[in-house]
GROMACS .gro file of C-alpha atoms in nm:
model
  317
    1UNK     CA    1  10.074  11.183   8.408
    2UNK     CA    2   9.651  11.131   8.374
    3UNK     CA    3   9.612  10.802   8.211
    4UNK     CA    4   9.315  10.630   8.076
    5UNK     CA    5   9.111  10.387   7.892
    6UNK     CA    6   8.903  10.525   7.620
    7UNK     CA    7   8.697  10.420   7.265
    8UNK     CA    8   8.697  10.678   7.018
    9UNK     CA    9   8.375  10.635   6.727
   10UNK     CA   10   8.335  10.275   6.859
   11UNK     CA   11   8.648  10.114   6.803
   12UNK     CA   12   8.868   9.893   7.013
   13UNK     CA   13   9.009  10.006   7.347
   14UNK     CA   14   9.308  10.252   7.372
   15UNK     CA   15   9.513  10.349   7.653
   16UNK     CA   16   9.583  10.747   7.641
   17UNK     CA   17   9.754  11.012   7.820
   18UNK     CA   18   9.536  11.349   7.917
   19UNK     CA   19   9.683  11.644   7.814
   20UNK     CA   20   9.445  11.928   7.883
   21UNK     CA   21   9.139  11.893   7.600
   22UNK     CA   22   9.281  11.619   7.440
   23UNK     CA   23   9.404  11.254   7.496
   24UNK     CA   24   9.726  11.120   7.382
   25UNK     CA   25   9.700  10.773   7.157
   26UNK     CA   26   9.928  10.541   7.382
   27UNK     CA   27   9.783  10.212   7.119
   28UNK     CA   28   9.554   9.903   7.164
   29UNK     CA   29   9.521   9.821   7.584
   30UNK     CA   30   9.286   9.775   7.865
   31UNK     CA   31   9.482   9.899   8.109
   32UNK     CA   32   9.680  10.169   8.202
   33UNK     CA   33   9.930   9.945   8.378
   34UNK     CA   34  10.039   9.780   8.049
   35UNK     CA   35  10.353   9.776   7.865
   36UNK     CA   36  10.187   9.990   7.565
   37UNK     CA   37  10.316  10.309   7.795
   38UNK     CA   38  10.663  10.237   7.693
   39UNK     CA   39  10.538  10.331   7.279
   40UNK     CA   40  10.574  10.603   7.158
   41UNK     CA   41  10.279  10.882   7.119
   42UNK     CA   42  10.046  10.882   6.888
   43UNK     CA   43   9.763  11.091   6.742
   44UNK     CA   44   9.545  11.335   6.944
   45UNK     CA   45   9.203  11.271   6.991
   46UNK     CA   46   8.951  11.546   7.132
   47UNK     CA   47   8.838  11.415   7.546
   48UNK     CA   48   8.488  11.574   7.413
   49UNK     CA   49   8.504  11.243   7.124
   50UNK     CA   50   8.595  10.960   7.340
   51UNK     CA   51   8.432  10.706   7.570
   52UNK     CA   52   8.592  10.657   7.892
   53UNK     CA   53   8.626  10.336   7.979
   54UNK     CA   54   8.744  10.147   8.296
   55UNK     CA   55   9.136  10.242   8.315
   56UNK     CA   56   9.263   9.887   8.432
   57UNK     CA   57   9.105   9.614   8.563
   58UNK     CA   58   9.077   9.561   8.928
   59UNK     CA   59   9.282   9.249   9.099
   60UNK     CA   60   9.143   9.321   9.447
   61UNK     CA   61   8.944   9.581   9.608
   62UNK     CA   62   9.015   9.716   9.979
   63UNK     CA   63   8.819   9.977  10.152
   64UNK     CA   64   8.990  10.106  10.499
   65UNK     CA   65   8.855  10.359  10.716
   66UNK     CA   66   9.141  10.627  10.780
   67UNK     CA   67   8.960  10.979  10.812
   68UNK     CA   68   8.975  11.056  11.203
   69UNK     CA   69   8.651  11.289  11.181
   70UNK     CA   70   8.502  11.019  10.982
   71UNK     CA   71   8.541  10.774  11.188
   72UNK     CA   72   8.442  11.008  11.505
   73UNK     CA   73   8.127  11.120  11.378
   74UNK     CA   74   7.973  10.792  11.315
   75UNK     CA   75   8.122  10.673  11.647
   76UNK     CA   76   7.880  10.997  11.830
   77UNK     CA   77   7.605  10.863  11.598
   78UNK     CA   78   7.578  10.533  11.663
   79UNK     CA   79   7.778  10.498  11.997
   80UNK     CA   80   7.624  10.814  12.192
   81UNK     CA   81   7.736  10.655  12.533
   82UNK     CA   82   8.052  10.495  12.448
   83UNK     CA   83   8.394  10.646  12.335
   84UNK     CA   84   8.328  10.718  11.969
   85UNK     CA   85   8.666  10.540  11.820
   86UNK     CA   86   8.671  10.123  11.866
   87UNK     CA   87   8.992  10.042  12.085
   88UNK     CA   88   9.177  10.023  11.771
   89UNK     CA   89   9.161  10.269  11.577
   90UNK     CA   90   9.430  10.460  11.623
   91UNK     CA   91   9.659  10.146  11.636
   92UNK     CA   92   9.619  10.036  11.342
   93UNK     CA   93   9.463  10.133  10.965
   94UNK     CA   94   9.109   9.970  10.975
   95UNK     CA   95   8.996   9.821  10.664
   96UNK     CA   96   8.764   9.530  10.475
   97UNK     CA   97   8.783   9.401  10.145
   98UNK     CA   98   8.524   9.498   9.896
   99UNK     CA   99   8.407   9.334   9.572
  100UNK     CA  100   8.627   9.385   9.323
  101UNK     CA  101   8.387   9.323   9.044
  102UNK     CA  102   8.127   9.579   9.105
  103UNK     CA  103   8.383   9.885   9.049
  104UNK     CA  104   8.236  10.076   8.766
  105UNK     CA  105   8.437  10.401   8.592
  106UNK     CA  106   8.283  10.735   8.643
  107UNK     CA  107   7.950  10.808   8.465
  108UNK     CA  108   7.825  10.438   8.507
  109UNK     CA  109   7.414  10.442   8.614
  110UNK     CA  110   7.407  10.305   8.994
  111UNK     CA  111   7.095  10.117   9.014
  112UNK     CA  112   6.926  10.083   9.380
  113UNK     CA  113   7.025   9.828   9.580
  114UNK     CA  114   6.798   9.573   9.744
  115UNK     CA  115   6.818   9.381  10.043
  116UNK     CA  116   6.738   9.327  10.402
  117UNK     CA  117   6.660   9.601  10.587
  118UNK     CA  118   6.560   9.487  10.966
  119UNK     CA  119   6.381   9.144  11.032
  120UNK     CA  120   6.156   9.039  10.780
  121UNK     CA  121   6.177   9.282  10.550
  122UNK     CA  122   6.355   9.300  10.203
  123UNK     CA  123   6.338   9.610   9.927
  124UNK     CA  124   6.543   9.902   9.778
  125UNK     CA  125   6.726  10.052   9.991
  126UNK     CA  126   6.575  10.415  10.174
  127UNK     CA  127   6.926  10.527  10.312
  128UNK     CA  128   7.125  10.541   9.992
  129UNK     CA  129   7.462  10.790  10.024
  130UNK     CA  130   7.788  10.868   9.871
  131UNK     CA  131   8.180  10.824  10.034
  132UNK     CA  132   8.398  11.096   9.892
  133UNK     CA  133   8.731  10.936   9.887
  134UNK     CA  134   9.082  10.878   9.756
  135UNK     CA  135   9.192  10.518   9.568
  136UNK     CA  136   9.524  10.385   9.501
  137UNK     CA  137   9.646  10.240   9.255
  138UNK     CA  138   9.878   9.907   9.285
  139UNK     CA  139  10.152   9.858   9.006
  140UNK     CA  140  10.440   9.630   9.120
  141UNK     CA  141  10.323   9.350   9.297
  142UNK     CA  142  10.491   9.208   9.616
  143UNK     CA  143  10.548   8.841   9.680
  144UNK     CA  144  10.317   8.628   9.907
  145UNK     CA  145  10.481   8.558  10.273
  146UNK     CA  146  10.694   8.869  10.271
  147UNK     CA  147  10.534   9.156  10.407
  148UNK     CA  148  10.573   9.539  10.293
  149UNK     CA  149  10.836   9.723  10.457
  150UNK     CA  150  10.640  10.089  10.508
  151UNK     CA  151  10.951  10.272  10.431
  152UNK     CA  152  10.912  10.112  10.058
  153UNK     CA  153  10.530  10.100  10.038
  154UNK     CA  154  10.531  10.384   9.774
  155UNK     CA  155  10.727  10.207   9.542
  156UNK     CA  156  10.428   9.950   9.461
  157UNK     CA  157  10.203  10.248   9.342
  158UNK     CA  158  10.117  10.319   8.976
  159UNK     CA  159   9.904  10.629   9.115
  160UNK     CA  160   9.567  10.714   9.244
  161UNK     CA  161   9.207  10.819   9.158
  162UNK     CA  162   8.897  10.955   9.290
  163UNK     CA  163   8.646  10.703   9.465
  164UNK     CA  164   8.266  10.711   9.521
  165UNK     CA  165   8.186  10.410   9.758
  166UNK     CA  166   7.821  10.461   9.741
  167UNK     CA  167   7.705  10.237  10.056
  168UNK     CA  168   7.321  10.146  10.166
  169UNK     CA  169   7.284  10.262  10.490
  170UNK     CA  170   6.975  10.069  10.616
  171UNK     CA  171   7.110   9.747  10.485
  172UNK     CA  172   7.426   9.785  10.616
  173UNK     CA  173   7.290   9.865  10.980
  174UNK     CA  174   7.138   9.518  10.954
  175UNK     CA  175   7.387   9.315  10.839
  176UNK     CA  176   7.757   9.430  10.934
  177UNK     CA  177   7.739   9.294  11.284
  178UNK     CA  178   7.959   9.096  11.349
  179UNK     CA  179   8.172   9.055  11.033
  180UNK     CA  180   8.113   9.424  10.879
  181UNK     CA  181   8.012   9.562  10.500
  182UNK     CA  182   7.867   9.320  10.261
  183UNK     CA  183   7.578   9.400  10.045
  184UNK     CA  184   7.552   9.761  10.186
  185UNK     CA  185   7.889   9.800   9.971
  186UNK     CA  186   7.921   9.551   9.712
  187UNK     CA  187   7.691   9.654   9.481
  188UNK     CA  188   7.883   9.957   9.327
  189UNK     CA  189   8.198  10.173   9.352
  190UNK     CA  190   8.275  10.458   9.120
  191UNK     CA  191   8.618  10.535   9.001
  192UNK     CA  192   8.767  10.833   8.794
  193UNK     CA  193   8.827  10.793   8.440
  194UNK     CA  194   9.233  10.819   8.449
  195UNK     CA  195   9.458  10.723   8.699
  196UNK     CA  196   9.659  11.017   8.802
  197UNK     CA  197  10.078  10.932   8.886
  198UNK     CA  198  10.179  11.013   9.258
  199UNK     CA  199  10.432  11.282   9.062
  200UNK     CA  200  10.152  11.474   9.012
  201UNK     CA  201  10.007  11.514   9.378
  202UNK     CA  202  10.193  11.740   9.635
  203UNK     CA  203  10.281  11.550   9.978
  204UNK     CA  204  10.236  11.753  10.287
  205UNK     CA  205  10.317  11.645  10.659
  206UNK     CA  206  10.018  11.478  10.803
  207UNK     CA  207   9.862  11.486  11.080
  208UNK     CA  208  10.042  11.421  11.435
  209UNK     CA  209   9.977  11.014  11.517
  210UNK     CA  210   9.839  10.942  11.929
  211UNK     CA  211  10.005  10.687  12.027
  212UNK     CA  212  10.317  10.649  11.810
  213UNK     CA  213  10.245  10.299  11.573
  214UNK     CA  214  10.378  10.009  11.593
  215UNK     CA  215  10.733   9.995  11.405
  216UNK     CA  216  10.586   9.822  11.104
  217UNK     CA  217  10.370  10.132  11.086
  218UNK     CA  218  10.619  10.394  11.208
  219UNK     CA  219  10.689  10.638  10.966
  220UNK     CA  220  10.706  11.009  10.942
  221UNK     CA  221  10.301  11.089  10.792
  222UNK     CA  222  10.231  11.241  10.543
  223UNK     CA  223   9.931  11.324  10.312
  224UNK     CA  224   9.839  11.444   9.987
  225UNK     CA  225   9.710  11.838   9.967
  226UNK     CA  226   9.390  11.760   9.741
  227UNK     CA  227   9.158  11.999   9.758
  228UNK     CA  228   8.791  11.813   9.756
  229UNK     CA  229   8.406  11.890   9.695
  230UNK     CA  230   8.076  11.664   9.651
  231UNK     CA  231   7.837  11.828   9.400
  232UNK     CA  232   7.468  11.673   9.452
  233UNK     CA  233   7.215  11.751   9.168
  234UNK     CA  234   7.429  12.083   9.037
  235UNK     CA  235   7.465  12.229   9.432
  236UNK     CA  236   7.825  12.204   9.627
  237UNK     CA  237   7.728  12.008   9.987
  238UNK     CA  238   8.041  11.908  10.090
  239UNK     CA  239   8.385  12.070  10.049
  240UNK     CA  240   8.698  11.912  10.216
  241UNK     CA  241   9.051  11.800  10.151
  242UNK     CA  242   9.261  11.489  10.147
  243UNK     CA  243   9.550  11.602  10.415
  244UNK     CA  244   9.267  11.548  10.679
  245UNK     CA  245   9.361  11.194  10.639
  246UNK     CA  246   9.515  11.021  11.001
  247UNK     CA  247   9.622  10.691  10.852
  248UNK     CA  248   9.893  10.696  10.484
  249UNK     CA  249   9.864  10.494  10.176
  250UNK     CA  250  10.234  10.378  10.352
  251UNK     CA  251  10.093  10.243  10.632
  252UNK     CA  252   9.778  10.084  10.451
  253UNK     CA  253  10.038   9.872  10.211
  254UNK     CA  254  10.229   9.760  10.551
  255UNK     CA  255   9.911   9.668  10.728
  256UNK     CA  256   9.780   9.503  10.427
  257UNK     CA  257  10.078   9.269  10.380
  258UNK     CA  258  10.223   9.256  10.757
  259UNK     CA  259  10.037   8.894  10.749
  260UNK     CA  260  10.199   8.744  10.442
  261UNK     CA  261   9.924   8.881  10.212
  262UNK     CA  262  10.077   8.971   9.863
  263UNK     CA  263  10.045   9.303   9.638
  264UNK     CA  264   9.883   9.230   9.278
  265UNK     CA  265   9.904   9.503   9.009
  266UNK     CA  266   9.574   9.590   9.019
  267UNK     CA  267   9.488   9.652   9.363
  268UNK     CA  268   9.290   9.917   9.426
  269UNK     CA  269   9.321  10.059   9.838
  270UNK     CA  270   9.014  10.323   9.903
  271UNK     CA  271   9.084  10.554  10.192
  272UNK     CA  272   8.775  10.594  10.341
  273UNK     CA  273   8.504  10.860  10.349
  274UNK     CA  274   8.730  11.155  10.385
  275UNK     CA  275   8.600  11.452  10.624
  276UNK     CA  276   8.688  11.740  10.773
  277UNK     CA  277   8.668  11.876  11.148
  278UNK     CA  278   8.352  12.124  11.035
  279UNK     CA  279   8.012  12.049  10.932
  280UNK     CA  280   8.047  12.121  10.589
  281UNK     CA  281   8.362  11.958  10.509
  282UNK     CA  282   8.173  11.603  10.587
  283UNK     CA  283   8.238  11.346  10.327
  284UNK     CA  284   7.913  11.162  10.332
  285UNK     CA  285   7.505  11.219  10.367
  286UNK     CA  286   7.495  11.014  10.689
  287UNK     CA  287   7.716  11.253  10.826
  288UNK     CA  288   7.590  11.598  10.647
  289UNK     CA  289   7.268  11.513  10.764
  290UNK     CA  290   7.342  11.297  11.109
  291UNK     CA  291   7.138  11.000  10.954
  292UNK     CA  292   6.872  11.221  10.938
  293UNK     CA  293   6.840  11.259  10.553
  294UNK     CA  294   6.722  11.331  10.273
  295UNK     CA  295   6.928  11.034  10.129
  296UNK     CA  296   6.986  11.041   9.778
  297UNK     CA  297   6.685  10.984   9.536
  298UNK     CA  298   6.630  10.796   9.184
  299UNK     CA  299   6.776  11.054   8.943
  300UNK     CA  300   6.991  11.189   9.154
  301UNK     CA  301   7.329  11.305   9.015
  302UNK     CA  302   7.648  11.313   9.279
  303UNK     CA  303   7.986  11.425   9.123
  304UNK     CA  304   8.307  11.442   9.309
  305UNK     CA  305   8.582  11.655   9.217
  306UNK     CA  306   8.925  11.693   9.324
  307UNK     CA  307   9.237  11.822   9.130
  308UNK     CA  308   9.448  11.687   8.976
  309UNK     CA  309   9.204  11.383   9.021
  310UNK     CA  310   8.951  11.524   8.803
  311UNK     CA  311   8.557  11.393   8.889
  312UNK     CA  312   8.370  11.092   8.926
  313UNK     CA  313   8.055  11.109   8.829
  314UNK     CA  314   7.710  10.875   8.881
  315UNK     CA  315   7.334  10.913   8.850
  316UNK     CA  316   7.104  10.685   9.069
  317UNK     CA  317   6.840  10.487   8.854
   0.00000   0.00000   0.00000
């Protein structure tokens, strides 16, 4: 199922159910997570006539960092005379946690960020880019000192959705030592309009896993087959898919909790900027363009699109 949040000619919130050009009337809700999915249906409503709004509201944000080209790339960038993965990448899924409140459905204005570019020196930000990734979505909560076994992980998700994690370069360059991403990331992330159920997606074998994770990680991988593409201003830059992935939404929920930490319906886990081993299948500017730019401009319009994820959209004011 595609489930969403929408006004229709102004009224209150509704949660519906997209069926091709038209949404389903689930009844009164904020979230698709609510017990209003256990109604019945109700009338159809055109998706040209409504107002998407936010599909649930967000408990906690986390943002890992699980593409292996990804992760590579920026590594060569930034780390031309070292080995480009950190000593533990590949032992564990790498992650921070983002702001929560600053996650914004699809076709929200992103306004410029400001902040602190290098020493003395404060303004918008001059390195502004998109992260073309996946987000899932949390729906049964786990309790707090009892970790995730990753052989149930994927019974705590309600589904998943496309994620823009629009990031400020220059301000992040500055800041992130030593604790990593704060303002470069907190000002805005971009969602899809309706949360899409894991039924929907088509799991393929992932990728093969050097060295073999720990047993709280071990599982066999898997990813989801979703084919992906970053439109900028009307022209297709970027064109990858979601199988590239090294680290699972599995292993995420075991990491996650393997302290203690608890699950809240909710959560929303970001994969990471998702890219591909060639140079178009590159999931963000800094990579498309080797932090060489152009970086994205007021009025700029990025879309990403992946099926059966549909887009998220956002326009840079």
């Amino acid at each position: 199922m595609k489930l969403g949040v929408f006004r229709h000619r102004g009224g209150e919130p509704h949660v519906g159910r997209l069926d091709g050009d038209v949404v389903i009337d689930l009844g009164p809700g904020d979230s698709v997570l609510s017990r209003v999915l256990d109604s019945g249906d109700g009338p159809e409503v055109p998706v040209s006539a409504v107002q998407w709004l936010l599909p649930f509201p967000v408990a906690d944000y986390v943002d890992f960092y699980s593409s292996l080209e990804h992760a590579t790339n920026l590594g060569r960038m930034f780390r031309a005379d070292q080995e480009p993965l950190t000593p533990n990448w590949r032992h564990l899924p790498i992650g921070y946690h983002g702001r929560a409140g600053t996650v914004v459905v699809g076709g929200t204005e992103i306004r410029r960020p400001h902040g602190q570019r290098k020493v003395g020196d404060f303004g918008p930000s001059q390195k502004l880019d998109f992260e073309l990734e996946l987000g899932f979505v949390i729906g049964k909560p786990s309790r707090r000192g009892e970790p995730v076994p990753v052989e149930h992980a994927l019974e705590h998700v309600f589904g998943s959705v496309l994620v823009n994690d629009w990031s400020a370069r220059d301000i992040q360059a500055f800041e992130y030592v030593p604790l990593g991403p704060f303002l470069g990331k907190s000002f805005a992330t971009s969602i899809s309009p309706w949360v899409t159920t894991l039924d929907e997606l088509t799991s393929v074998p992932g990728v093969e896993q050097d060295p073999v994770p720990l047993a709280h990680l071990r599982i066999e991988n898997f990813a989801y087959d979703i084919p992906l593409e970053v439109e900028l201003n009307g022209e297709v830059v970027s064109r990858t898919n979601a199988r590239n992935l090294y680290w699972n939404v599995a292993q995420q929920i075991a990491h996650l909790t393997s302290n203690g930490a608890s699950l809240r319906a909710g959560d929303l886990l970001a994969t990471g900027t998702i890219s591909g081993a060639d140079e178009r299948e590159r999931g963000s500017l800094i990579e498309l363009t080797w932090n060489e730019g152009p970086f994205l401009q007021d009025g700029d319009e990025v879309v990403l699109r992946g099926e059966p994820l549909g887009e998220v959209r956002g326009r840079v004011v």
